[in-house]
Amino acid sequence: LWGRLLYNPDTDPDVWRRYLRHEYGASAGAAEKALAFASRILPLITVAHHPSSANVDYWPEMYTNLAIIKTKPSQYDYDLPEPKTFGAASPLDPEMFYSINAFADAVISGTRSGKATPQEVSFRLDEWAGGAMSSLM
């Protein structure tokens, strides 16, 4: 759908709705609504929290958790910023999103900017996951 709409943003919605009706029958509308919410989640996770630039190591759909306090090496140590913890993971767009550690530093120093905070990202993820779930119920 993303590729189709990039090619032609004015594509008639029936193009994808035919497929949804074929696959999901009477639940096609619920599936479309759930996908509208759920399809936003992975791009936000990817842009807001990215512990490794290596596509062979970082797989957001199968996340390998990082420690909050460094106690042992992780698989991302070779390119994760110091102190190589969950909070140190950089966003892919550091002009738009705070890393967890950068946000904590900004709050303590009183220098917050207009960047999206970890709480705002968390809120959006919860909102979209809840929207997807409620669409299917």
mmCIF file of C-alpha atoms in Angstrom:
data_model
loop_
_atom_site.group_PDB
_atom_site.id
_atom_site.type_symbol
_atom_site.label_atom_id
_atom_site.label_comp_id
_atom_site.label_asym_id
_atom_site.label_seq_id
_atom_site.Cartn_x
_atom_site.Cartn_y
_atom_site.Cartn_z
ATOM 1 C CA LEU A 1 0.000 0.000 0.000
ATOM 2 C CA TRP A 2 2.794 2.405 0.881
ATOM 3 C CA GLY A 3 4.461 1.874 -2.497
ATOM 4 C CA ARG A 4 1.139 2.111 -4.296
ATOM 5 C CA LEU A 5 0.256 5.416 -2.682
ATOM 6 C CA LEU A 6 3.729 6.821 -3.333
ATOM 7 C CA TYR A 7 3.229 5.961 -6.987
ATOM 8 C CA ASN A 8 -0.264 7.432 -7.059
ATOM 9 C CA PRO A 9 -1.527 9.232 -3.931
ATOM 10 C CA ASP A 10 -4.974 9.496 -5.536
ATOM 11 C CA THR A 11 -5.399 5.718 -5.796
ATOM 12 C CA ASP A 12 -8.974 4.638 -5.180
ATOM 13 C CA PRO A 13 -9.172 2.983 -1.712
ATOM 14 C CA ASP A 14 -11.070 0.106 -3.314
ATOM 15 C CA VAL A 15 -7.694 -1.093 -4.670
ATOM 16 C CA TRP A 16 -6.589 -2.272 -1.218
ATOM 17 C CA ARG A 17 -10.078 -2.845 0.146
ATOM 18 C CA ARG A 18 -10.696 -5.547 -2.490
ATOM 19 C CA TYR A 19 -7.764 -7.503 -1.053
ATOM 20 C CA LEU A 20 -8.942 -6.966 2.529
ATOM 21 C CA ARG A 21 -12.479 -8.122 1.645
ATOM 22 C CA HIS A 22 -11.044 -11.210 -0.041
ATOM 23 C CA GLU A 23 -8.815 -12.070 2.936
ATOM 24 C CA TYR A 24 -10.989 -10.970 5.867
ATOM 25 C CA GLY A 25 -14.551 -10.982 4.565
ATOM 26 C CA ALA A 26 -16.916 -9.158 6.907
ATOM 27 C CA SER A 27 -13.973 -8.127 9.114
ATOM 28 C CA ALA A 28 -12.249 -6.198 6.306
ATOM 29 C CA GLY A 29 -13.176 -2.790 7.728
ATOM 30 C CA ALA A 30 -11.868 -3.725 11.175
ATOM 31 C CA ALA A 31 -8.657 -5.084 9.644
ATOM 32 C CA GLU A 32 -8.143 -1.869 7.662
ATOM 33 C CA LYS A 33 -8.670 0.275 10.759
ATOM 34 C CA ALA A 34 -6.327 -1.908 12.853
ATOM 35 C CA LEU A 35 -3.644 -1.753 10.156
ATOM 36 C CA ALA A 36 -3.972 2.040 10.011
ATOM 37 C CA PHE A 37 -2.944 2.155 13.685
ATOM 38 C CA ALA A 38 -0.460 -0.731 13.705
ATOM 39 C CA SER A 39 1.449 0.356 10.598
ATOM 40 C CA ARG A 40 2.588 3.515 12.423
ATOM 41 C CA ILE A 41 4.291 1.646 15.262
ATOM 42 C CA LEU A 42 7.421 0.235 13.619
ATOM 43 C CA PRO A 43 8.439 3.469 11.852
ATOM 44 C CA LEU A 44 8.175 5.373 15.139
ATOM 45 C CA ILE A 45 10.187 2.776 17.054
ATOM 46 C CA THR A 46 12.814 2.778 14.335
ATOM 47 C CA VAL A 47 13.231 6.562 14.219
ATOM 48 C CA ALA A 48 12.990 7.217 17.971
ATOM 49 C CA HIS A 49 15.216 4.470 19.417
ATOM 50 C CA HIS A 50 17.969 2.832 17.408
ATOM 51 C CA PRO A 51 20.634 0.984 19.405
ATOM 52 C CA SER A 52 22.604 -0.164 16.365
ATOM 53 C CA SER A 53 23.115 1.038 12.839
ATOM 54 C CA ALA A 54 23.847 -2.507 11.653
ATOM 55 C CA ASN A 55 20.853 -4.034 9.926
ATOM 56 C CA VAL A 56 22.255 -7.513 10.573
ATOM 57 C CA ASP A 57 22.173 -6.947 14.336
ATOM 58 C CA TYR A 58 19.269 -4.616 15.058
ATOM 59 C CA TRP A 59 15.862 -6.050 14.283
ATOM 60 C CA PRO A 60 13.196 -3.854 15.908
ATOM 61 C CA GLU A 61 10.475 -6.482 15.495
ATOM 62 C CA MET A 62 12.562 -8.937 17.540
ATOM 63 C CA TYR A 63 14.091 -6.542 20.028
ATOM 64 C CA THR A 64 17.041 -7.610 22.158
ATOM 65 C CA ASN A 65 16.699 -5.649 25.356
ATOM 66 C CA LEU A 66 19.517 -3.505 26.694
ATOM 67 C CA ALA A 67 20.395 -3.017 30.322
ATOM 68 C CA ILE A 68 19.493 0.176 32.121
ATOM 69 C CA ILE A 69 22.775 -0.113 34.034
ATOM 70 C CA LYS A 70 25.787 -1.612 32.276
ATOM 71 C CA THR A 71 26.708 -4.914 33.922
ATOM 72 C CA LYS A 72 27.896 -6.972 30.965
ATOM 73 C CA PRO A 73 28.554 -6.572 27.233
ATOM 74 C CA SER A 74 25.640 -6.471 24.801
ATOM 75 C CA GLN A 75 25.493 -7.368 21.139
ATOM 76 C CA TYR A 76 25.359 -3.650 20.293
ATOM 77 C CA ASP A 77 28.504 -2.578 22.167
ATOM 78 C CA TYR A 78 30.508 -1.973 19.003
ATOM 79 C CA ASP A 79 28.349 0.964 17.885
ATOM 80 C CA LEU A 80 26.183 1.931 20.870
ATOM 81 C CA PRO A 81 27.177 5.267 22.433
ATOM 82 C CA GLU A 82 28.632 5.326 25.946
ATOM 83 C CA PRO A 83 27.629 4.211 28.526
ATOM 84 C CA LYS A 84 26.240 1.485 26.220
ATOM 85 C CA THR A 85 22.883 1.215 27.967
ATOM 86 C CA PHE A 86 19.229 1.424 26.924
ATOM 87 C CA GLY A 87 19.163 5.154 27.643
ATOM 88 C CA ALA A 88 22.193 5.799 25.458
ATOM 89 C CA ALA A 89 20.587 4.427 22.274
ATOM 90 C CA SER A 90 20.350 7.263 19.774
ATOM 91 C CA PRO A 91 17.295 8.152 17.740
ATOM 92 C CA LEU A 92 17.770 8.049 13.982
ATOM 93 C CA ASP A 93 16.537 11.620 13.921
ATOM 94 C CA PRO A 94 18.208 13.342 16.889
ATOM 95 C CA GLU A 95 16.863 16.730 15.777
ATOM 96 C CA MET A 96 13.285 15.529 16.259
ATOM 97 C CA PHE A 97 13.620 13.009 19.117
ATOM 98 C CA TYR A 98 15.447 12.930 22.423
ATOM 99 C CA SER A 99 17.377 9.858 23.432
ATOM 100 C CA ILE A 100 16.477 8.849 26.967
ATOM 101 C CA ASN A 101 19.775 10.068 28.419
ATOM 102 C CA ALA A 102 19.688 13.335 26.454
ATOM 103 C CA PHE A 103 16.165 14.001 27.682
ATOM 104 C CA ALA A 104 17.171 13.384 31.306
ATOM 105 C CA ASP A 105 20.130 15.748 30.866
ATOM 106 C CA ALA A 106 17.884 18.434 29.330
ATOM 107 C CA VAL A 107 15.360 18.182 32.169
ATOM 108 C CA ILE A 108 18.065 18.420 34.840
ATOM 109 C CA SER A 109 19.779 21.354 33.149
ATOM 110 C CA GLY A 110 16.517 23.140 32.317
ATOM 111 C CA THR A 111 17.338 23.255 28.596
ATOM 112 C CA ARG A 112 14.459 21.286 27.094
ATOM 113 C CA SER A 113 13.745 21.929 23.429
ATOM 114 C CA GLY A 114 10.812 21.081 21.190
ATOM 115 C CA LYS A 115 12.038 17.550 20.506
ATOM 116 C CA ALA A 116 9.696 14.628 21.060
ATOM 117 C CA THR A 117 10.301 13.173 24.506
ATOM 118 C CA PRO A 118 10.509 9.485 25.432
ATOM 119 C CA GLN A 119 7.171 9.901 27.231
ATOM 120 C CA GLU A 120 5.527 11.322 24.107
ATOM 121 C CA VAL A 121 6.881 8.440 22.031
ATOM 122 C CA SER A 122 5.651 5.956 24.634
ATOM 123 C CA PHE A 123 2.224 7.604 24.672
ATOM 124 C CA ARG A 124 1.930 7.364 20.875
ATOM 125 C CA LEU A 125 3.003 3.720 20.849
ATOM 126 C CA ASP A 126 0.443 2.858 23.537
ATOM 127 C CA GLU A 127 -2.243 4.844 21.730
ATOM 128 C CA TRP A 128 -1.627 3.128 18.397
ATOM 129 C CA ALA A 129 -1.340 -0.351 19.900
ATOM 130 C CA GLY A 130 -4.588 0.225 21.796
ATOM 131 C CA GLY A 131 -6.272 1.553 18.679
ATOM 132 C CA ALA A 132 -5.221 -1.495 16.696
ATOM 133 C CA MET A 133 -6.457 -3.855 19.414
ATOM 134 C CA SER A 134 -9.782 -2.074 19.899
ATOM 135 C CA SER A 135 -10.373 -2.068 16.137
ATOM 136 C CA LEU A 136 -10.258 -5.845 16.129
ATOM 137 C CA MET A 137 -12.610 -6.357 19.075
#
